Amino acid sequence: MGHDRVDHSASVRGARGFAAAPHEHPLAPRVVSTLFPHLPRQGHDSFRVLLALGAALIASLALAGLFPVALIASAVLVPLLVVLYFREVDVYEGEPLGVLVLTVAWGAVTGVGMGLLAEVVRSADATLVSPTTGHAVLWRGVLIPLIGFGLVLLGPLALLRYKAFDDVLDGVTFGGACAVSFAGAELLTHSSTFLASGLEPAGLVTPWVLRLLTLGLAVPVLAAAAVGAASGAVWLRYRAPRRDRGRLGLLGNPLVALPLGALLLIGSALLQLYLSRWAALAAVVVVAGAAVVWLRQLIHLGLLEEAAEVEIGPEVTCANCGRLTRRHSFCAHCGVSLRALPKSPRHPRGGGRGRLLARFGVALAALIGVAAAVMAGVQPGAARPPCPAGVACADPPRAPVPGPPSLRPLSRIQVWRSSLGVRLSFDAGVWRVVGSTDRRLALIAADQLALTIEAQPAGGATDQQLLVDELVSLRDRYPDLELDRLHQPAATAIGSVPGGGEALVGHDLDGRPVEALIEAATRGAVTVLVTALTSQQAHTSANGAATPFDILVGADAVLETFRWPGQAALSRVRRRA
């Protein structure tokens, strides 16, 4: 009789606390104990340290201006922790390699596929006009997250039929692992243009730090929690005892859990499209926290249900506290669910925190080092000036020359006139009108060049104030926009009227480079603001243009037709490399 006694108080402690970590509340949004539930308490501490070190590395690389390298670290951080987790706890019993490869590789393959799809359906308007165009919101905000969610779930669901994986915790683990590898692979694929632009691209630091922390921590945690919870709900419905399948209510019902998981990912994508970098990071963290709490309920309930069916067995050593306890539901000493601990009867592999830190550091450094070497090898060379040093560069030719359509003669001329008296002409065969009012004209050409002309009565803001206001407005779209010290215009004038202007450089939400030229001038009662944007990267012109962004010659061609009230004059964007 005495041999079979069980300390039921420990079971009570396990039921009140989070079953995988009884010192935590089930409703506490604890990331490590939720995403890595098989770890003993010491393992939780070690993985928290690794996660913090990874976040610090991402921020440090961004602060150093190595944005592409920091992006790679963001993409691989959480997937690397998942791989280390699998190794430490031997979570897949006798089949570690096959299941690990299937779980992580499926997520990576689908992530690459969705990254390529995002590139195919991408519209230039999202970069040069607005990130929240109808097309961008539909694809980036809704369809890409929805399709990705469905694809990534196919991997875990393929394992549902195997009896060896009959725990809710298995469904959670499979779903979470697929989700983080998907998120990392999609990020790298979708950022291929940015990664090929060089190791130290221009841009303000703070927006990049915020963006990379969002992509490297908040988004993978949200993806793991949302997909893991949805996958766990399927396991709960088809693997749990029939009497227990409804104990979590609607949140444990796949008919609710699957749409809810998809909505969480869609909501995160929309928040990143519409909110500033600070607000997006905060909002995604809140959504991720809610998803983590949902996931904890599934893990907790699944462990309690399994504990009710466990027969009393011989004494074993608890991997959480190291003391002897009966093989049953919960440890009689620390209260942890014995089903949450590694399935292998031996201790988790590894030689303590030091060896784990060493593995993490070596693996992360190797991944980042190889990627950085590849980027250094493919980055474009510096643009060469079209004229020798000390020799003035001539204006680019205006006769028909080979090159972009913007350099060819006008063929379908349209005229835009403002009630303030200014006017200009453009070739409708080259330029597409994306906005036109009495005082504002917005054009886009070749999916690489956008031109906006705004007229307003003089006497309000000065030319310089207009430039400052335009910079603030542009930073809503390109938060890292900063002065391009290498490619400033030699002179700025609109319709032969001198004004102020400057060149700026930054990136859109996906890391695509953007060069901006803003000019303002006043004549009489009219003030005009001109903004030219291009996604073309700086290069040595093949057309004799004095600018490393020779597509801007197309903007010159339009501005040469600009007329002030009562004046017929030329306006040209003069730039030197």
CSV table of C-alpha atoms in Angstrom, one decimal, residues 65-70 191-202 371-382 511 513 537-538:
chain,number,residue,atom,x,y,z
A,65,GLY,CA,24.4,49.9,-39.9
A,66,LEU,CA,24.7,46.2,-41.0
A,67,PHE,CA,21.0,46.0,-41.8
A,68,PRO,CA,21.2,43.0,-44.2
A,69,VAL,CA,23.3,41.0,-41.7
A,70,ALA,CA,20.8,41.9,-38.9
A,191,SER,CA,14.1,40.3,-48.9
A,192,SER,CA,16.4,39.0,-51.7
A,193,THR,CA,16.6,42.4,-53.4
A,194,PHE,CA,17.6,44.1,-50.1
A,195,LEU,CA,20.2,41.4,-49.3
A,196,ALA,CA,21.8,41.9,-52.7
A,197,SER,CA,22.2,45.7,-52.2
A,198,GLY,CA,25.4,45.5,-50.0
A,199,LEU,CA,26.4,45.0,-46.4
A,200,GLU,CA,25.9,48.6,-45.3
A,201,PRO,CA,23.1,50.2,-47.1
A,202,ALA,CA,22.0,53.8,-46.2
A,371,ALA,CA,25.4,34.7,-45.6
A,372,ALA,CA,27.5,37.9,-45.2
A,373,ALA,CA,30.2,36.4,-47.4
A,374,VAL,CA,27.7,35.7,-50.1
A,375,MET,CA,26.2,39.2,-49.9
A,376,ALA,CA,29.7,40.7,-50.1
A,377,GLY,CA,30.4,38.7,-53.3
A,378,VAL,CA,27.2,39.7,-55.1
A,379,GLN,CA,26.8,43.4,-54.0
A,380,PRO,CA,26.9,45.8,-56.9
A,381,GLY,CA,30.0,47.9,-57.4
A,382,ALA,CA,30.1,51.6,-56.8
A,511,GLY,CA,13.7,46.7,-47.7
A,513,PRO,CA,15.9,50.8,-51.9
A,537,GLN,CA,19.8,51.3,-57.5
A,538,ALA,CA,22.8,53.6,-58.1
